[in-house]
PDB file of C-alpha atoms and ligand atoms in Angstrom:
ATOM      1  CA  UNK X   1     -12.028   0.985 -11.735  1.00 91.00           C
ATOM      2  CA  UNK X   2      -9.529   3.344 -10.134  1.00 96.00           C
ATOM      3  CA  UNK X   3      -9.172   2.925  -6.389  1.00 96.00           C
ATOM      4  CA  UNK X   4      -6.900   4.255  -3.690  1.00 97.00           C
ATOM      5  CA  UNK X   5      -6.194   2.200  -0.582  1.00 96.00           C
ATOM      6  CA  UNK X   6      -5.577   4.521   2.304  1.00 95.00           C
ATOM      7  CA  UNK X   7      -4.670   3.122   5.695  1.00 95.00           C
ATOM      8  CA  UNK X   8      -1.779   2.883   8.121  1.00 95.00           C
ATOM      9  CA  UNK X   9       1.115   0.481   7.540  1.00 93.00           C
ATOM     10  CA  UNK X  10      -0.042  -3.030   8.410  1.00 92.00           C
ATOM     11  CA  UNK X  11      -3.726  -2.296   7.820  1.00 95.00           C
ATOM     12  CA  UNK X  12      -3.837  -4.892   5.035  1.00 92.00           C
ATOM     13  CA  UNK X  13      -3.694  -2.642   1.952  1.00 93.00           C
ATOM     14  CA  UNK X  14      -1.249  -4.884   0.096  1.00 90.00           C
ATOM     15  CA  UNK X  15      -2.973  -8.135   1.040  1.00 90.00           C
ATOM     16  CA  UNK X  16      -6.433  -6.873   0.070  1.00 94.00           C
ATOM     17  CA  UNK X  17      -5.186  -5.237  -3.152  1.00 93.00           C
ATOM     18  CA  UNK X  18      -3.665  -8.596  -4.194  1.00 90.00           C
ATOM     19  CA  UNK X  19      -7.015 -10.317  -3.550  1.00 92.00           C
ATOM     20  CA  UNK X  20      -8.931  -7.753  -5.626  1.00 93.00           C
ATOM     21  CA  UNK X  21      -6.574  -7.963  -8.625  1.00 92.00           C
ATOM     22  CA  UNK X  22      -6.945 -11.751  -8.659  1.00 90.00           C
ATOM     23  CA  UNK X  23     -10.704 -11.444  -9.200  1.00 87.00           C
ATOM     24  CA  UNK X  24     -10.917  -8.231 -11.263  1.00 87.00           C
ATOM     25  CA  UNK X  25      -9.299  -6.774 -14.377  1.00 84.00           C
ATOM     26  CA  UNK X  26      -7.185  -4.218 -12.582  1.00 91.00           C
ATOM     27  CA  UNK X  27      -3.528  -3.846 -11.663  1.00 94.00           C
ATOM     28  CA  UNK X  28      -1.989  -3.027  -8.315  1.00 95.00           C
ATOM     29  CA  UNK X  29       0.452  -0.160  -8.092  1.00 96.00           C
ATOM     30  CA  UNK X  30       2.319  -0.218  -4.787  1.00 95.00           C
ATOM     31  CA  UNK X  31       4.892   2.556  -4.364  1.00 96.00           C
ATOM     32  CA  UNK X  32       6.494   0.601  -1.488  1.00 94.00           C
ATOM     33  CA  UNK X  33       6.948  -2.460  -3.756  1.00 92.00           C
ATOM     34  CA  UNK X  34       8.307  -0.260  -6.577  1.00 95.00           C
ATOM     35  CA  UNK X  35      10.833   1.351  -4.239  1.00 96.00           C
ATOM     36  CA  UNK X  36      11.926  -2.029  -2.860  1.00 92.00           C
ATOM     37  CA  UNK X  37      12.376  -3.229  -6.453  1.00 93.00           C
ATOM     38  CA  UNK X  38      14.580  -0.185  -7.182  1.00 95.00           C
ATOM     39  CA  UNK X  39      16.677  -0.970  -4.099  1.00 93.00           C
ATOM     40  CA  UNK X  40      17.003  -4.616  -5.096  1.00 91.00           C
ATOM     41  CA  UNK X  41      18.149  -3.551  -8.582  1.00 95.00           C
ATOM     42  CA  UNK X  42      20.580  -0.996  -7.123  1.00 95.00           C
ATOM     43  CA  UNK X  43      19.207   1.912  -9.176  1.00 96.00           C
ATOM     44  CA  UNK X  44      19.951   5.601  -8.506  1.00 96.00           C
ATOM     45  CA  UNK X  45      16.354   6.066  -7.347  1.00 95.00           C
ATOM     46  CA  UNK X  46      16.750   3.095  -4.995  1.00 95.00           C
ATOM     47  CA  UNK X  47      19.850   4.695  -3.462  1.00 96.00           C
ATOM     48  CA  UNK X  48      18.051   8.004  -2.941  1.00 96.00           C
ATOM     49  CA  UNK X  49      15.103   6.283  -1.241  1.00 96.00           C
ATOM     50  CA  UNK X  50      17.135   4.009   1.033  1.00 95.00           C
ATOM     51  CA  UNK X  51      17.798   6.205   4.065  1.00 93.00           C
ATOM     52  CA  UNK X  52      14.200   7.481   4.237  1.00 95.00           C
ATOM     53  CA  UNK X  53      12.771   3.969   4.046  1.00 94.00           C
ATOM     54  CA  UNK X  54      15.120   2.504   6.654  1.00 91.00           C
ATOM     55  CA  UNK X  55      14.134   5.215   9.134  1.00 90.00           C
ATOM     56  CA  UNK X  56      10.413   4.763   8.368  1.00 90.00           C
ATOM     57  CA  UNK X  57      10.186   8.274   6.899  1.00 93.00           C
ATOM     58  CA  UNK X  58       8.563   9.249   3.622  1.00 95.00           C
ATOM     59  CA  UNK X  59      10.597   9.456   0.426  1.00 97.00           C
ATOM     60  CA  UNK X  60      10.410  13.032  -1.016  1.00 97.00           C
ATOM     61  CA  UNK X  61       7.293  13.849  -3.036  1.00 97.00           C
ATOM     62  CA  UNK X  62       9.122  14.742  -6.274  1.00 96.00           C
ATOM     63  CA  UNK X  63      10.790  11.307  -6.415  1.00 97.00           C
ATOM     64  CA  UNK X  64       7.492   9.519  -5.761  1.00 98.00           C
ATOM     65  CA  UNK X  65       5.443  11.624  -8.181  1.00 97.00           C
ATOM     66  CA  UNK X  66       7.983  11.163 -10.979  1.00 95.00           C
ATOM     67  CA  UNK X  67       7.969   7.394 -10.424  1.00 96.00           C
ATOM     68  CA  UNK X  68       4.151   7.160 -10.326  1.00 97.00           C
ATOM     69  CA  UNK X  69       3.691   9.383 -13.411  1.00 95.00           C
ATOM     70  CA  UNK X  70       5.896   6.954 -15.382  1.00 94.00           C
ATOM     71  CA  UNK X  71       3.972   3.915 -14.115  1.00 94.00           C
ATOM     72  CA  UNK X  72       0.540   5.390 -14.902  1.00 94.00           C
ATOM     73  CA  UNK X  73       1.536   5.742 -18.557  1.00 92.00           C
ATOM     74  CA  UNK X  74       1.852   1.963 -18.911  1.00 94.00           C
ATOM     75  CA  UNK X  75      -0.858   0.424 -21.138  1.00 93.00           C
ATOM     76  CA  UNK X  76      -1.495  -2.400 -18.647  1.00 92.00           C
ATOM     77  CA  UNK X  77      -2.899   0.182 -16.235  1.00 93.00           C
ATOM     78  CA  UNK X  78      -5.385   1.554 -18.776  1.00 88.00           C
ATOM     79  CA  UNK X  79      -8.209  -0.753 -17.625  1.00 87.00           C
ATOM     80  CA  UNK X  80      -7.895   0.401 -14.016  1.00 92.00           C
ATOM     81  CA  UNK X  81      -5.681   0.222 -10.982  1.00 96.00           C
ATOM     82  CA  UNK X  82      -5.478   0.047  -7.236  1.00 97.00           C
ATOM     83  CA  UNK X  83      -3.046   2.491  -5.694  1.00 97.00           C
ATOM     84  CA  UNK X  84      -1.555   0.937  -2.573  1.00 95.00           C
ATOM     85  CA  UNK X  85       0.569   3.243  -0.414  1.00 95.00           C
ATOM     86  CA  UNK X  86       0.137   6.256  -2.705  1.00 98.00           C
ATOM     87  CA  UNK X  87      -0.672   9.100  -2.284  1.00 98.00           C
ATOM     88  CA  UNK X  88       0.682   9.599   1.222  1.00 97.00           C
ATOM     89  CA  UNK X  89       0.933  13.411   1.432  1.00 98.00           C
ATOM     90  CA  UNK X  90      -1.197  16.365   0.297  1.00 97.00           C
ATOM     91  CA  UNK X  91       1.262  17.366  -2.475  1.00 97.00           C
ATOM     92  CA  UNK X  92       1.155  13.753  -3.746  1.00 98.00           C
ATOM     93  CA  UNK X  93      -2.679  13.804  -3.788  1.00 98.00           C
ATOM     94  CA  UNK X  94      -2.660  17.123  -5.625  1.00 97.00           C
ATOM     95  CA  UNK X  95      -0.089  15.746  -8.083  1.00 97.00           C
ATOM     96  CA  UNK X  96      -2.318  12.724  -8.698  1.00 97.00           C
ATOM     97  CA  UNK X  97      -5.380  14.960  -9.206  1.00 97.00           C
ATOM     98  CA  UNK X  98      -3.406  16.815 -11.882  1.00 97.00           C
ATOM     99  CA  UNK X  99      -2.274  13.622 -13.629  1.00 95.00           C
ATOM    100  CA  UNK X 100      -5.867  12.340 -13.677  1.00 96.00           C
ATOM    101  CA  UNK X 101      -7.225  15.647 -14.979  1.00 96.00           C
ATOM    102  CA  UNK X 102      -4.673  15.682 -17.811  1.00 94.00           C
ATOM    103  CA  UNK X 103      -5.744  12.155 -18.689  1.00 91.00           C
ATOM    104  CA  UNK X 104      -9.512  12.894 -18.374  1.00 93.00           C
ATOM    105  CA  UNK X 105      -9.811  10.144 -15.766  1.00 94.00           C
ATOM    106  CA  UNK X 106     -11.482  10.015 -12.354  1.00 95.00           C
ATOM    107  CA  UNK X 107     -11.127   8.002  -9.164  1.00 97.00           C
ATOM    108  CA  UNK X 108     -14.004   5.727  -8.124  1.00 96.00           C
ATOM    109  CA  UNK X 109     -13.297   5.097  -4.436  1.00 97.00           C
ATOM    110  CA  UNK X 110     -10.824   5.878  -1.679  1.00 98.00           C
ATOM    111  CA  UNK X 111     -10.985   2.962   0.756  1.00 97.00           C
ATOM    112  CA  UNK X 112      -9.810   3.687   4.292  1.00 97.00           C
ATOM    113  CA  UNK X 113      -8.901   0.571   6.271  1.00 96.00           C
ATOM    114  CA  UNK X 114      -9.372   1.152  10.016  1.00 96.00           C
ATOM    115  CA  UNK X 115      -7.236  -0.913  12.422  1.00 96.00           C
ATOM    116  CA  UNK X 116      -6.234   0.029  16.021  1.00 95.00           C
ATOM    117  CA  UNK X 117      -2.544   0.885  16.639  1.00 93.00           C
ATOM    118  CA  UNK X 118      -1.803  -2.056  19.001  1.00 93.00           C
ATOM    119  CA  UNK X 119      -3.074  -4.472  16.369  1.00 93.00           C
ATOM    120  CA  UNK X 120      -0.930  -2.786  13.668  1.00 93.00           C
ATOM    121  CA  UNK X 121       2.239  -3.121  15.756  1.00 91.00           C
ATOM    122  CA  UNK X 122       1.426  -6.769  16.468  1.00 91.00           C
ATOM    123  CA  UNK X 123       0.812  -7.455  12.761  1.00 91.00           C
ATOM    124  CA  UNK X 124       3.868  -5.632  11.413  1.00 91.00           C
ATOM    125  CA  UNK X 125       6.485  -7.038  13.772  1.00 91.00           C
ATOM    126  CA  UNK X 126       5.291 -10.584  12.974  1.00 93.00           C
ATOM    127  CA  UNK X 127       4.967  -9.953   9.216  1.00 91.00           C
ATOM    128  CA  UNK X 128       7.105 -11.942   6.781  1.00 95.00           C
ATOM    129  CA  UNK X 129       6.976 -11.888   2.994  1.00 93.00           C
ATOM    130  CA  UNK X 130       8.191 -14.151   0.236  1.00 94.00           C
ATOM    131  CA  UNK X 131      11.405 -12.893  -1.348  1.00 91.00           C
ATOM    132  CA  UNK X 132      10.155 -14.088  -4.763  1.00 91.00           C
ATOM    133  CA  UNK X 133       6.355 -13.811  -5.113  1.00 89.00           C
ATOM    134  CA  UNK X 134       5.731 -11.244  -2.353  1.00 87.00           C
ATOM    135  CA  UNK X 135       3.045 -13.344  -0.630  1.00 89.00           C
ATOM    136  CA  UNK X 136       2.526 -12.023   2.890  1.00 89.00           C
ATOM    137  CA  UNK X 137       2.491 -14.221   6.031  1.00 92.00           C
ATOM    138  CA  UNK X 138       2.072 -13.465   9.705  1.00 90.00           C
ATOM    139  CA  UNK X 139       3.937 -15.660  12.183  1.00 91.00           C
ATOM    140  CA  UNK X 140       1.032 -15.453  14.658  1.00 82.00           C
ATOM    141  CA  UNK X 141      -2.183 -15.440  12.572  1.00 81.00           C
ATOM    142  CA  UNK X 142      -1.131 -16.908   9.253  1.00 86.00           C
ATOM    143  CA  UNK X 143       2.206 -18.760   9.532  1.00 93.00           C
ATOM    144  CA  UNK X 144       3.808 -20.635   6.605  1.00 96.00           C
ATOM    145  CA  UNK X 145       3.539 -24.445   6.710  1.00 97.00           C
ATOM    146  CA  UNK X 146       7.329 -24.739   6.937  1.00 96.00           C
ATOM    147  CA  UNK X 147       9.373 -22.254   8.985  1.00 95.00           C
ATOM    148  CA  UNK X 148      10.981 -19.495   6.884  1.00 96.00           C
ATOM    149  CA  UNK X 149       9.787 -20.863   3.535  1.00 97.00           C
ATOM    150  CA  UNK X 150       6.959 -19.700   1.224  1.00 97.00           C
ATOM    151  CA  UNK X 151       4.099 -22.238   0.831  1.00 97.00           C
ATOM    152  CA  UNK X 152       3.582 -21.179  -2.803  1.00 96.00           C
ATOM    153  CA  UNK X 153       7.064 -21.302  -4.363  1.00 96.00           C
ATOM    154  CA  UNK X 154       9.399 -22.553  -1.605  1.00 97.00           C
ATOM    155  CA  UNK X 155      11.454 -19.308  -1.654  1.00 97.00           C
ATOM    156  CA  UNK X 156      12.931 -17.768   1.476  1.00 97.00           C
ATOM    157  CA  UNK X 157      10.695 -15.561   3.650  1.00 97.00           C
ATOM    158  CA  UNK X 158      12.094 -12.189   4.627  1.00 94.00           C
ATOM    159  CA  UNK X 159      11.442  -9.803   7.499  1.00 93.00           C
ATOM    160  CA  UNK X 160      11.352  -6.269   6.072  1.00 88.00           C
ATOM    161  CA  UNK X 161      14.073  -4.130   7.645  1.00 86.00           C
ATOM    162  CA  UNK X 162      11.462  -1.418   8.366  1.00 88.00           C
ATOM    163  CA  UNK X 163       9.135  -3.828  10.212  1.00 89.00           C
ATOM    164  CA  UNK X 164      11.074  -3.605  13.505  1.00 89.00           C
ATOM    165  CA  UNK X 165       9.133  -2.179  16.462  1.00 88.00           C
ATOM    166  CA  UNK X 166      11.108   1.100  16.587  1.00 88.00           C
ATOM    167  CA  UNK X 167      10.620   1.875  12.893  1.00 91.00           C
ATOM    168  CA  UNK X 168       6.998   0.750  12.964  1.00 91.00           C
ATOM    169  CA  UNK X 169       6.197   3.259  15.737  1.00 92.00           C
ATOM    170  CA  UNK X 170       7.729   6.039  13.607  1.00 93.00           C
ATOM    171  CA  UNK X 171       5.844   4.884  10.479  1.00 93.00           C
ATOM    172  CA  UNK X 172       2.544   5.089  12.392  1.00 95.00           C
ATOM    173  CA  UNK X 173       3.394   8.619  13.606  1.00 95.00           C
ATOM    174  CA  UNK X 174       4.309   9.650  10.040  1.00 95.00           C
ATOM    175  CA  UNK X 175       0.994   8.207   8.790  1.00 96.00           C
ATOM    176  CA  UNK X 176      -1.010  10.239  11.309  1.00 96.00           C
ATOM    177  CA  UNK X 177       0.837  13.457  10.607  1.00 97.00           C
ATOM    178  CA  UNK X 178       1.264  13.330   6.824  1.00 96.00           C
ATOM    179  CA  UNK X 179      -1.274  10.878   5.398  1.00 97.00           C
ATOM    180  CA  UNK X 180      -4.406  11.199   7.578  1.00 96.00           C
ATOM    181  CA  UNK X 181      -5.082  14.760   6.282  1.00 96.00           C
ATOM    182  CA  UNK X 182      -5.764  13.142   2.880  1.00 97.00           C
ATOM    183  CA  UNK X 183      -9.093  11.900   4.246  1.00 97.00           C
ATOM    184  CA  UNK X 184     -10.302  15.527   4.203  1.00 96.00           C
ATOM    185  CA  UNK X 185      -8.931  16.022   0.688  1.00 97.00           C
ATOM    186  CA  UNK X 186     -10.875  13.043  -0.692  1.00 98.00           C
ATOM    187  CA  UNK X 187     -13.920  13.625   1.509  1.00 97.00           C
ATOM    188  CA  UNK X 188     -14.390  16.904  -0.330  1.00 96.00           C
ATOM    189  CA  UNK X 189     -14.527  14.842  -3.542  1.00 96.00           C
ATOM    190  CA  UNK X 190     -17.102  12.454  -1.973  1.00 97.00           C
ATOM    191  CA  UNK X 191     -14.803   9.444  -2.410  1.00 97.00           C
ATOM    192  CA  UNK X 192     -14.110   8.213   1.134  1.00 98.00           C
ATOM    193  CA  UNK X 193     -15.402   4.737   2.126  1.00 97.00           C
ATOM    194  CA  UNK X 194     -14.474   3.422   5.576  1.00 97.00           C
ATOM    195  CA  UNK X 195     -13.785  -0.292   5.963  1.00 97.00           C
ATOM    196  CA  UNK X 196     -13.380  -2.162   9.250  1.00 97.00           C
ATOM    197  CA  UNK X 197      -9.912  -3.692   8.746  1.00 96.00           C
ATOM    198  CA  UNK X 198     -10.007  -6.019  11.769  1.00 95.00           C
ATOM    199  CA  UNK X 199     -10.705  -9.757  11.849  1.00 91.00           C
ATOM    200  CA  UNK X 200     -10.302 -12.430   9.251  1.00 89.00           C
ATOM    201  CA  UNK X 201      -8.726 -11.556   5.859  1.00 90.00           C
ATOM    202  CA  UNK X 202     -11.709 -13.061   3.967  1.00 94.00           C
ATOM    203  CA  UNK X 203     -14.255 -11.119   6.046  1.00 96.00           C
ATOM    204  CA  UNK X 204     -12.400  -7.870   5.347  1.00 96.00           C
ATOM    205  CA  UNK X 205     -12.367  -8.741   1.628  1.00 96.00           C
ATOM    206  CA  UNK X 206     -16.164  -9.294   1.708  1.00 97.00           C
ATOM    207  CA  UNK X 207     -16.628  -5.851   3.301  1.00 97.00           C
ATOM    208  CA  UNK X 208     -14.539  -4.319   0.515  1.00 97.00           C
ATOM    209  CA  UNK X 209     -16.499  -6.120  -2.227  1.00 96.00           C
ATOM    210  CA  UNK X 210     -19.760  -4.854  -0.694  1.00 96.00           C
ATOM    211  CA  UNK X 211     -18.470  -1.300  -1.032  1.00 94.00           C
ATOM    212  CA  UNK X 212     -17.180  -1.837  -4.599  1.00 91.00           C
ATOM    213  CA  UNK X 213     -20.541  -3.276  -5.679  1.00 86.00           C
TER     214      UNK X 213
HETATM  215  P1  LIG S   1       5.044   0.520   2.272  1.00 65.25           P
HETATM  216  O1  LIG S   1       5.495  -0.764   1.688  1.00 65.25           O
HETATM  217  O2  LIG S   1       3.870   1.127   1.535  1.00 65.25           O
HETATM  218  O3  LIG S   1       4.789   0.430   3.755  1.00 65.25           O
HETATM  219  O4  LIG S   1       6.247   1.560   2.066  1.00 65.25           O
HETATM  220  C1  LIG S   1       7.518   1.326   2.640  1.00 65.25           C
HETATM  221  C2  LIG S   1       8.308   2.629   2.694  1.00 65.25           C
HETATM  222  O5  LIG S   1       8.484   3.133   1.367  1.00 65.25           O
HETATM  223  C3  LIG S   1       7.622   3.770   3.453  1.00 65.25           C
HETATM  224  O6  LIG S   1       7.863   3.714   4.853  1.00 65.25           O
HETATM  225  C4  LIG S   1       8.287   4.988   2.797  1.00 65.25           C
HETATM  226  O7  LIG S   1       9.607   5.169   3.275  1.00 65.25           O
HETATM  227  C5  LIG S   1       8.388   4.555   1.338  1.00 65.25           C
HETATM  228  N1  LIG S   1       7.168   4.923   0.576  1.00 65.25           N
HETATM  229  C6  LIG S   1       6.263   4.085  -0.007  1.00 65.25           C
HETATM  230  N2  LIG S   1       5.300   4.769  -0.628  1.00 65.25           N
HETATM  231  C7  LIG S   1       5.570   6.079  -0.439  1.00 65.25           C
HETATM  232  C8  LIG S   1       4.923   7.290  -0.807  1.00 65.25           C
HETATM  233  N3  LIG S   1       3.769   7.291  -1.510  1.00 65.25           N
HETATM  234  N4  LIG S   1       5.494   8.460  -0.424  1.00 65.25           N
HETATM  235  C9  LIG S   1       6.661   8.484   0.271  1.00 65.25           C
HETATM  236  N5  LIG S   1       7.303   7.385   0.676  1.00 65.25           N
HETATM  237  C10 LIG S   1       6.776   6.184   0.327  1.00 65.25           C
END
């Protein structure tokens, strides 16, 4: 199973990808998580990505494609993967097509999570994530039991520096301009499946499973 999650920031790509990998033999590959890991580890790639991420802009395609090409070689991804947050531009999608062709592999589905803008802004500004396990909370809809602390491992919850209202508005504009055109790209390959991304997390998951079945 090779799936792409397409959808604006805050549409639930990460949350739903984590639910799928729990129940299926696939791995999640999130370029946002990989970049944050690079920044945490103070790597050269992390330094290059920093200013783009803080402004809510996209990191250049060559950096992203190089990073993804390395990841896709890993044996643990051989059984399948969910791409979360990649590709985000036409050159990235074309780069992925080339990597897949070289590997004689194909994509199964491109899932597009639809959520209205006002809801995305509300979700993102109230989003918190665990600094250790990455579990995602929302202070309004899904708060932790104890303020500022992860229910699962007791680690500190963090507010991503690019989840402020100003940056979120820019990230949504960037999504519309640079990522939405990918729907056409994958529509031509017959891979687009629309999912209603509103409502309860479990209900959204059920809609996704219906499509995957
Ligand atoms: P995310 O966690 O997917 O919302 O990504 C956080 C930030 O990382 C984005 O706002 C971009 O700055 C950067 N980023 C993540 N994935 C990509 C990508 N595929 N192409 C370019 N930039 C990316």
